[in-house]
Coordinates of C-alpha atoms in Angstrom, one line a residue:
M80 CA 181.2 118.9 25.9
A81 CA 183.6 118.7 29.1
P82 CA 185.5 115.3 29.6
V83 CA 184.4 113.1 32.5
N84 CA 186.4 113.4 35.6
A85 CA 187.6 110.1 36.9
A86 CA 186.4 110.9 40.3
C87 CA 182.7 111.1 38.9
I88 CA 182.6 107.5 37.8
Q89 CA 180.1 105.4 40.0
E90 CA 181.0 102.2 41.4
P91 CA 179.5 99.3 39.4
T92 CA 176.7 98.6 41.6
H93 CA 175.6 102.3 41.3
R94 CA 175.8 102.7 37.8
P95 CA 172.8 103.6 35.8
N96 CA 171.0 100.5 34.6
P97 CA 169.8 99.9 30.8
P98 CA 166.8 102.4 30.3
L99 CA 163.6 101.2 31.6
P100 CA 160.2 102.5 30.3
Q101 CA 159.2 105.6 32.2
E102 CA 156.1 105.0 34.7
A103 CA 154.2 108.1 35.1
Q104 CA 151.5 105.8 36.1
G105 CA 153.3 103.9 38.6
I106 CA 153.7 107.0 40.7
P107 CA 150.5 108.0 42.3
L108 CA 149.0 111.0 40.6
I109 CA 147.0 113.2 42.9
D110 CA 144.4 115.9 42.1
L111 CA 144.4 118.5 44.8
S112 CA 141.3 120.1 43.2
S113 CA 139.3 117.1 44.4
P114 CA 136.0 118.1 46.3
D115 CA 136.0 114.8 48.3
V116 CA 138.6 115.5 51.1
D117 CA 138.0 112.1 52.6
A118 CA 139.3 110.6 49.1
L119 CA 141.9 113.2 48.8
V120 CA 143.4 112.3 52.3
N121 CA 143.1 108.4 51.6
D122 CA 145.1 109.2 48.2
I123 CA 147.8 111.0 50.2
R124 CA 147.9 108.2 52.9
H125 CA 148.3 105.5 50.1
A126 CA 150.9 107.4 48.3
C127 CA 153.0 108.2 51.6
R128 CA 153.0 104.5 52.7
Q129 CA 153.4 102.7 49.2
W130 CA 155.8 104.9 47.7
G131 CA 157.0 108.1 49.4
F132 CA 156.8 109.7 46.1
F133 CA 153.8 111.2 44.2
Q134 CA 152.9 113.8 41.8
I135 CA 150.3 116.4 42.2
I136 CA 148.1 118.4 39.6
N137 CA 145.7 121.2 39.8
H138 CA 147.8 122.8 42.8
D139 CA 146.9 126.4 42.1
V140 CA 150.5 127.5 41.4
P141 CA 150.5 129.6 38.2
L142 CA 152.4 127.9 35.7
E143 CA 154.0 131.1 34.4
R144 CA 155.8 131.7 37.7
Q145 CA 157.6 128.6 37.2
H146 CA 158.4 129.5 33.6
R147 CA 159.9 132.8 34.7
V148 CA 162.3 131.1 37.0
E149 CA 163.0 128.7 34.2
E150 CA 163.8 131.5 31.6
A151 CA 166.2 133.5 34.3
V152 CA 168.1 130.5 35.2
R153 CA 168.9 129.3 31.8
K154 CA 170.2 132.8 31.2
F155 CA 172.4 132.6 34.6
F156 CA 173.7 129.1 33.9
H157 CA 174.9 130.1 30.3
L158 CA 177.2 132.8 31.6
S159 CA 180.8 132.2 31.7
L160 CA 182.1 130.3 34.5
D161 CA 184.1 133.2 36.1
E162 CA 180.8 135.0 36.1
K163 CA 178.8 132.4 38.0
R164 CA 181.7 132.0 40.4
K165 CA 181.2 135.5 41.7
V166 CA 178.4 134.0 43.7
R167 CA 180.0 131.0 44.5
R168 CA 179.2 129.2 47.7
D169 CA 181.5 127.8 50.2
A170 CA 181.9 126.7 53.9
R171 CA 181.2 130.3 55.1
K172 CA 178.6 131.5 52.5
V173 CA 176.6 128.2 51.9
L174 CA 174.3 129.5 49.5
G175 CA 174.8 130.6 45.8
Y176 CA 176.4 129.0 42.7
Y177 CA 178.2 125.7 43.1
D178 CA 179.7 123.0 40.5
T179 CA 181.7 120.5 42.6
E180 CA 178.8 118.8 44.8
H181 CA 179.2 115.5 45.8
T182 CA 176.8 112.6 46.8
K183 CA 177.9 109.9 48.9
N184 CA 181.5 111.0 48.4
V185 CA 181.1 111.0 44.5
P186 CA 180.9 114.3 42.5
D187 CA 177.5 114.9 40.9
W188 CA 177.3 115.6 37.2
K189 CA 175.5 119.2 37.7
E190 CA 175.6 122.6 38.7
V191 CA 173.5 124.3 41.1
F192 CA 172.2 127.5 42.4
D193 CA 171.0 127.5 45.9
Y194 CA 168.7 130.2 47.8
T195 CA 166.9 130.6 51.0
V196 CA 163.4 131.3 51.4
N197 CA 163.7 133.5 54.5
E198 CA 166.2 136.4 54.2
P199 CA 168.1 136.0 56.3
T200 CA 167.6 132.4 57.5
L201 CA 168.3 131.6 61.3
A202 CA 170.6 128.7 61.4
A203 CA 172.9 126.9 63.6
A204 CA 176.3 128.4 63.9
S205 CA 177.9 125.1 65.0
V206 CA 177.7 121.3 65.2
D207 CA 178.7 121.4 68.8
E208 CA 175.7 120.5 70.9
D209 CA 176.8 123.0 73.8
D210 CA 177.1 126.0 71.2
D211 CA 174.0 128.1 71.0
R212 CA 174.9 130.5 68.8
V213 CA 172.8 131.3 65.6
A214 CA 174.1 132.2 62.3
Y215 CA 172.4 134.2 59.6
W216 CA 172.4 132.7 56.2
E217 CA 172.2 135.4 53.5
N218 CA 171.5 135.0 49.9
Q219 CA 174.0 135.5 47.0
W220 CA 172.2 137.0 44.2
P221 CA 174.0 137.3 40.7
Q222 CA 173.8 140.8 38.9
N223 CA 172.9 138.9 35.8
P224 CA 170.2 138.1 35.0
P225 CA 168.8 141.1 36.9
E226 CA 165.2 139.6 37.2
M227 CA 166.8 136.2 38.9
R228 CA 166.2 137.5 42.4
E229 CA 162.7 138.6 42.0
V230 CA 161.4 135.6 40.0
C231 CA 162.9 133.0 42.6
Q232 CA 161.2 135.0 45.6
E233 CA 157.8 135.1 44.0
Y234 CA 158.0 131.3 43.2
A235 CA 159.3 130.4 46.6
K236 CA 156.4 132.3 48.2
D237 CA 154.1 129.8 46.0
M238 CA 156.0 126.8 47.2
V239 CA 155.5 127.8 50.8
E240 CA 151.8 128.0 50.5
L241 CA 151.7 124.8 48.7
A242 CA 153.9 122.9 51.1
K243 CA 151.9 124.3 53.9
R244 CA 148.7 122.5 52.1
L245 CA 150.4 119.5 51.7
M246 CA 151.7 119.4 55.4
E247 CA 147.9 119.8 56.3
L248 CA 146.9 116.7 54.2
V249 CA 149.7 114.5 55.4
A250 CA 148.9 115.3 59.1
M251 CA 145.0 114.5 58.2
S252 CA 146.3 111.2 56.7
L253 CA 147.8 110.3 60.1
G254 CA 144.7 111.0 62.0
L255 CA 146.1 114.2 63.4
P256 CA 144.8 117.7 63.3
A257 CA 145.3 119.5 60.0
R258 CA 147.7 122.3 61.8
R259 CA 149.6 119.7 63.7
F260 CA 153.0 120.4 62.0
E261 CA 152.5 123.9 62.1
E262 CA 154.7 124.8 65.3
F263 CA 157.7 123.4 63.4
F264 CA 157.9 126.1 60.9
T265 CA 157.9 129.4 62.6
N266 CA 161.3 130.3 61.5
H267 CA 161.8 127.7 59.1
T268 CA 164.9 126.9 57.1
S269 CA 163.4 126.0 53.7
S270 CA 165.3 126.6 50.6
G271 CA 165.3 126.5 46.8
R272 CA 167.6 125.4 44.4
I273 CA 167.9 125.2 40.5
N274 CA 169.9 122.3 39.0
R275 CA 171.4 122.2 35.7
Y276 CA 172.9 118.8 34.4
P277 CA 174.8 119.2 31.3
P278 CA 175.0 116.7 28.5
C279 CA 177.7 114.2 29.5
P280 CA 179.9 112.0 27.4
S281 CA 179.7 108.9 29.5
P282 CA 176.1 108.8 30.8
E283 CA 176.5 105.0 31.3
H284 CA 179.3 105.8 34.1
V285 CA 177.8 108.9 35.6
L286 CA 174.9 110.1 37.6
G287 CA 173.6 113.7 37.9
V288 CA 172.9 113.0 41.3
G289 CA 173.9 109.7 43.1
P290 CA 171.2 107.5 44.9
H291 CA 170.4 109.4 48.3
K292 CA 167.4 110.4 50.4
D293 CA 166.4 113.9 51.1
P294 CA 167.1 114.8 54.8
G295 CA 164.3 117.5 55.4
V296 CA 160.7 117.5 55.7
L297 CA 159.4 117.2 52.2
T298 CA 160.5 118.1 48.8
I299 CA 158.4 119.7 45.9
L300 CA 160.1 119.3 42.4
A301 CA 159.6 120.9 39.0
Q302 CA 161.2 119.2 36.2
D303 CA 161.8 120.0 32.7
E304 CA 160.6 117.7 29.4
V305 CA 164.0 115.9 29.5
G306 CA 163.5 113.7 32.5
G307 CA 166.0 111.7 34.2
L308 CA 164.7 111.3 37.8
E309 CA 164.5 107.7 39.0
V310 CA 163.0 106.4 42.1
K311 CA 163.7 103.3 44.1
R312 CA 160.4 101.5 44.2
K313 CA 159.8 100.3 48.0
S314 CA 158.0 96.9 46.7
N315 CA 160.8 95.5 44.8
G316 CA 163.8 97.8 45.1
K317 CA 164.0 98.5 41.2
W318 CA 164.9 101.7 39.7
I319 CA 162.0 103.3 37.8
G320 CA 161.9 106.3 35.8
V321 CA 159.4 109.5 36.5
K322 CA 158.1 110.5 33.3
P323 CA 157.6 114.4 33.2
L324 CA 154.2 115.5 33.2
P325 CA 153.4 119.1 32.1
G326 CA 152.0 121.1 35.0
A327 CA 152.7 118.6 37.7
Y328 CA 155.1 118.7 40.6
I329 CA 156.6 115.8 42.1
I330 CA 156.5 115.4 46.0
N331 CA 158.8 113.2 47.7
L332 CA 159.0 112.6 51.5
G333 CA 162.3 113.6 53.6
D334 CA 164.0 112.1 56.6
V335 CA 162.3 114.5 59.1
L336 CA 158.9 113.1 58.2
Q337 CA 160.1 109.6 58.5
V338 CA 161.0 110.2 62.0
W339 CA 158.0 112.4 62.9
T340 CA 155.8 109.6 61.9
N341 CA 157.8 107.1 63.7
G342 CA 158.5 105.0 60.4
Q343 CA 154.9 105.1 59.2
Y344 CA 156.0 107.1 56.2
E345 CA 159.4 106.5 54.9
S346 CA 161.8 108.7 52.7
V347 CA 162.9 106.8 49.6
E348 CA 166.2 106.8 47.9
H349 CA 166.2 108.7 44.3
R350 CA 169.0 109.5 41.8
V351 CA 169.3 111.4 38.5
M352 CA 170.2 110.0 35.2
V353 CA 172.3 112.3 32.8
N354 CA 172.4 111.8 28.8
S355 CA 174.7 113.0 26.4
V356 CA 172.6 115.2 24.2
K357 CA 170.3 117.3 26.1
E358 CA 170.9 119.4 29.3
R359 CA 168.2 119.0 31.9
F360 CA 167.1 121.7 34.4
S361 CA 165.0 121.0 37.8
I362 CA 163.7 123.1 40.6
P363 CA 163.4 121.6 43.8
F364 CA 161.8 123.4 46.9
F365 CA 163.2 121.9 50.2
L366 CA 160.6 122.1 53.1
N367 CA 162.6 122.4 56.4
P368 CA 161.7 123.1 60.0
S369 CA 163.3 125.9 62.2
H370 CA 166.8 125.2 63.3
Y371 CA 165.9 124.7 66.9
T372 CA 163.6 122.0 66.2
M373 CA 164.2 118.7 68.0
V374 CA 163.0 116.1 65.6
A375 CA 161.5 113.0 67.3
P376 CA 158.4 110.8 66.6
L377 CA 155.2 112.5 67.7
E378 CA 154.0 111.5 70.9
E379 CA 150.2 110.8 69.5
L380 CA 151.8 108.4 67.2
T381 CA 154.0 106.3 69.5
Q382 CA 151.2 106.2 71.9
R383 CA 149.7 103.9 69.4
Q384 CA 152.9 101.8 69.0
T385 CA 155.3 100.1 71.5
A386 CA 158.1 102.9 71.5
A387 CA 159.5 105.5 69.6
N388 CA 162.0 103.9 67.0
Y389 CA 164.3 107.2 66.8
R390 CA 166.1 109.2 69.5
A391 CA 165.6 113.1 69.3
Y392 CA 168.0 115.2 67.4
N393 CA 168.4 118.8 66.8
W394 CA 167.6 119.6 63.0
G395 CA 170.0 122.7 62.6
K396 CA 173.0 121.0 63.7
F397 CA 172.0 117.8 61.8
A398 CA 171.6 119.9 58.7
L399 CA 174.8 121.8 59.2
T400 CA 176.8 118.6 59.7
R401 CA 175.3 117.1 56.3
K402 CA 176.6 119.9 54.4
R403 CA 180.3 119.1 55.3
S404 CA 180.0 116.4 52.6
N405 CA 179.3 119.3 50.1
F406 CA 183.0 120.8 50.4
M407 CA 185.0 117.6 51.3
K408 CA 185.5 114.0 50.9
L409 CA 184.6 112.2 54.0
Q410 CA 186.4 109.2 55.4
V411 CA 183.4 108.0 57.0
E412 CA 179.7 108.1 56.1
N413 CA 177.9 111.6 56.6
I414 CA 175.4 111.7 59.5
Q415 CA 172.2 110.0 58.7
I416 CA 168.8 109.5 60.4
Q417 CA 169.6 105.8 60.9
H418 CA 172.2 106.8 63.3
F419 CA 169.5 107.8 65.7
K420 CA 167.5 104.7 65.7
N421 CA 166.8 103.3 68.9
I422 CA 168.6 99.9 69.3
P423 CA 169.5 98.1 72.5
S424 CA 173.2 99.0 72.7
Q425 CA 174.4 102.5 72.3
H426 CA 175.7 103.0 68.7
Y427 CA 178.9 104.7 68.1
I428 CA 179.7 106.5 64.9
P429 CA 183.4 107.1 64.3
D430 CA 184.7 110.4 63.6
S431 CA 181.1 111.9 64.0
P432 CA 180.7 115.0 66.3
R433 CA 178.6 114.5 69.4
V434 CA 176.0 117.2 68.7
F435 CA 172.6 115.5 69.1
G436 CA 170.1 114.2 71.5

């Protein structure tokens, strides 16, 4: 077992709490096979408003697809470090293997493999608002195991279809046409990831992933039986564990959806605990819009309220700015949607490039 780097030690206020009972019953559980569409939409509305997190069952994604991914990535992560680093990502090659990722400037206790769904994915080439160049993100697939590319691509197709269905339900829950969000995903920048959290000798001081909110539209997460995901409950601010439920996916809303809904639905902080005995795997899918999307509250929703709560920002440039913290320790807080909240006076962000809205 590797020793803990001092840089991984969380500040006392962020360190794991004594374990609380995992609350599968707390996180809403939604059956997508329900024939009662109105009831299903109401369930989605309640989960989005009250939690920002929910679990789904009977989602029509074959379980064997997930199992094939799990088998392949276990083989990959158990290769030597030199072998894995043959597909290591960096500031130029943003996809592939990585083992030094940071959350809020603190190293995470994990290693990851990232891949994009559309090959290549069209992305912003620069954070400069006057630079219209486009980058082409290409995947780096390992030679071993040879089946990893195929199983990940198959799984990603299932995730795209599931995400499309979820977005239709979210739109209906807001009183909008089911396909209202479709225009934002013509050249979507969605991605898949596999996380491995090794056993940790000091789980009371370290987090697999520190407290954070996801910047995209929504996340579809498969986790193994080990567990470790914790959600910060909106009603009281307490961290609760999400108990693994076989065959279920965990859904959490991202910052983009919070802005589109003008704050009606909010993204929620979550984190990942580690343990000293077992490794843990999780497989998130991140639904993201096209890079050229200007993210702003939907007009239909702001017409019902007094004003838009957020200024528009360019998704591609926002995402590229956020990626900076993966490769360096920043001296200031990385860009967040709170920096685009409409306030009486202009908000200045020190050392943040002028790239948006």
